[in-house]
Each structure stands twice: as C-alpha cells, then as structure tokens.
C-alpha cells in the first residue's frame, strides 16, 4: 500500500535520526576512564563476577551487616553476576574489557526502547508525537545519567516494555521477557501481581488456576534457576542480600526530596525497614485491586505502580526516574486504536 510504504519510510528515517543522535550521546561518554567508574554499580557487577571465579560467594558479605548501612552488597539476582564471571572466563578479565563489551550492549538496549516506543506511536498514526516521545527517552536527562554511569536500566526496561507490548498476542514470550527483565534488575517485581491478574482475567474459567500457575513459573524461571546454586551455597546470605534493598537506610535519597517514611522516621525511629514500606505497598495494592475489578489497562496500572515506587520508596536514585517515565508515555496514547491499514504492534514481526 502506498500509504503504508510512506509511513514505513518515515519510521525508518525517524529511527535512523534518533540512532545517530543516540550513538553520538553514548560515544561521548565511552571515553570516560575506567577508574572514574569504579564507584558505580557496573564496577561491582564486574567485581562480583571476579569473586565467583575465585570461589567467593557474592551474597555472603551481607551476613556481617546490620541490614541498614550499605557496603555495595550484591543485591541483584545472580544472572548479571554469572554473565560477568562467564565473560571474564572467556577472555575479558579486566574491568576495562568488561566496559568495552557493556557499552555497545547498553546502547543497543537503549535503541531497542526507542524502536519499541516509536513503533507503538507509529501504528496509531502519531508519528510526530511519537518522535518527540522517543527523543525524550533517548536524550532526556535521566537517560543521559544512566549512560554516564553505565547502569543496567536500559536492558531491564527494554525487556519490560517488550513484555508488556507482547502480552496480548504472544503471552508466553511476554512472560519470558518479563522474567529476563527481573533477572537483569528486579525493580519491576512490583508488577508481578498485575501479570498474574492479567492471566487470571484472560483465561477461561476452567483454566484460570493452570494459566496463572504456568505463567508464574515462566516469570520466575530465570531468577529462580540462576539463584538455585547460590541458595544451596548460602541460603541465608542470598535471601538477606536480595531483601537488603527493602531494609536499607533511606539516607541515599535525593537530598531535599525525602520520602514520607524517611521524614516520619526522624521522630519515629522504629518506622524503618519493611514497616516503612507499608504506605507504598498499600497504594500498590489499590492499583492491583483496580486492575482486577475496574476497566483499566495493565500498561496504565504498570505506569502507576512504578510511579508509586518512585514517589514512596525510602531510597531514591536518579536512574529510577526512567522506569515510570517509559511506561507513562506509552499509557498516554494506549487508548488510541491502531490505524486500519496497520497491524497491531508486534515487535517480533519485521
């Protein structure tokens, strides 16, 4: 169709322009000396891989902590640490070697986010609006920050967006993509109840329990399978390391913008750790209930859940801002139907 071909050309032209801009932005920080990144999380991911190679358990150090003060404990699921160890064994033993591999991979994941978002708007005939949204996610301050410090956000968010966009038409692949996102960085774990409710609502009444159970197994597959060796190695250390993010002190918040529980804990010293998360969890619970009982989409609910995490979590880092932003921008136009001459979005189709 002539119209479709015209839009295809616009899409690829827009993506090419964004890719050039993104590549220039990423390359501008690729010359950052490795020594300048040795205090960032990406360095400690490499370091935990090195510890695994020499037979040290990356999750055992937390046993000497008070579960409040952070000493760069291994708080991610093992997938990234195992990949770090594997790459070092394959001939990339130094931190600089690790950066040579991670930088282009991070760029590709960042462009993957841009491609998914641009197509989401493109199939709805919102080319100019979509270009602006994609540019925000590519060149906005939160993306620049993540690029500078080499965090895992682009990879984790890419697979999360891919999962949500595939969920209706390719459910099993969507659940596996969500599992991979959690394996990279588990911030999106708060969306797990939404996925389970979605499976419950879309399954036939006779197969709901089976579908939810199978879906849960797929979602947990990557985090659980990669965690089993470390659970067997030191179960207490592993569990405490994973839970540390929920109990750590809120002193790492952005100065001048503490969360509600951080303010209250100044006069209520007992309001820390998991107890301090109750307001956040209650708000998330209302969103889960809304998704179950009201006519609201999983994309809108996901955006709001991640916004609650951003606004109410005790610890706030600048990379957290990109999570709700990515979802909210998509939710803005989710109700706009795809144009008649376009197929519904399927990122796995060419």
JSON list of N, CA and C in Angstrom, two decimals, residues 262-270:
[
{"chain": "A", "resi": 262, "resn": "UNK", "atom": "N", "xyz": [10.90, 8.40, 55.48]},
{"chain": "A", "resi": 262, "resn": "UNK", "atom": "CA", "xyz": [12.17, 8.97, 55.94]},
{"chain": "A", "resi": 262, "resn": "UNK", "atom": "C", "xyz": [11.91, 10.17, 56.84]},
{"chain": "A", "resi": 263, "resn": "UNK", "atom": "N", "xyz": [10.92, 10.98, 56.48]},
{"chain": "A", "resi": 263, "resn": "UNK", "atom": "CA", "xyz": [10.57, 12.14, 57.31]},
{"chain": "A", "resi": 263, "resn": "UNK", "atom": "C", "xyz": [10.03, 11.68, 58.66]},
{"chain": "A", "resi": 264, "resn": "UNK", "atom": "N", "xyz": [9.09, 10.72, 58.64]},
{"chain": "A", "resi": 264, "resn": "UNK", "atom": "CA", "xyz": [8.49, 10.25, 59.88]},
{"chain": "A", "resi": 264, "resn": "UNK", "atom": "C", "xyz": [9.49, 9.52, 60.78]},
{"chain": "A", "resi": 265, "resn": "UNK", "atom": "N", "xyz": [10.45, 8.83, 60.17]},
{"chain": "A", "resi": 265, "resn": "UNK", "atom": "CA", "xyz": [11.41, 8.06, 60.97]},
{"chain": "A", "resi": 265, "resn": "UNK", "atom": "C", "xyz": [12.32, 8.94, 61.81]},
{"chain": "A", "resi": 266, "resn": "UNK", "atom": "N", "xyz": [12.37, 10.24, 61.48]},
{"chain": "A", "resi": 266, "resn": "UNK", "atom": "CA", "xyz": [13.18, 11.14, 62.29]},
{"chain": "A", "resi": 266, "resn": "UNK", "atom": "C", "xyz": [12.63, 11.29, 63.71]},
{"chain": "A", "resi": 267, "resn": "UNK", "atom": "N", "xyz": [11.30, 11.17, 63.84]},
{"chain": "A", "resi": 267, "resn": "UNK", "atom": "CA", "xyz": [10.66, 11.21, 65.15]},
{"chain": "A", "resi": 267, "resn": "UNK", "atom": "C", "xyz": [10.16, 9.86, 65.62]},
{"chain": "A", "resi": 268, "resn": "UNK", "atom": "N", "xyz": [10.09, 8.92, 64.69]},
{"chain": "A", "resi": 268, "resn": "UNK", "atom": "CA", "xyz": [9.65, 7.55, 65.00]},
{"chain": "A", "resi": 268, "resn": "UNK", "atom": "C", "xyz": [10.74, 6.58, 64.56]},
{"chain": "A", "resi": 269, "resn": "UNK", "atom": "N", "xyz": [11.75, 6.38, 65.37]},
{"chain": "A", "resi": 269, "resn": "UNK", "atom": "CA", "xyz": [12.90, 5.57, 64.96]},
{"chain": "A", "resi": 269, "resn": "UNK", "atom": "C", "xyz": [12.55, 4.13, 64.57]},
{"chain": "A", "resi": 270, "resn": "UNK", "atom": "N", "xyz": [11.41, 3.64, 65.06]},
{"chain": "A", "resi": 270, "resn": "UNK", "atom": "CA", "xyz": [11.03, 2.26, 64.74]},
{"chain": "A", "resi": 270, "resn": "UNK", "atom": "C", "xyz": [10.45, 2.13, 63.32]}
]
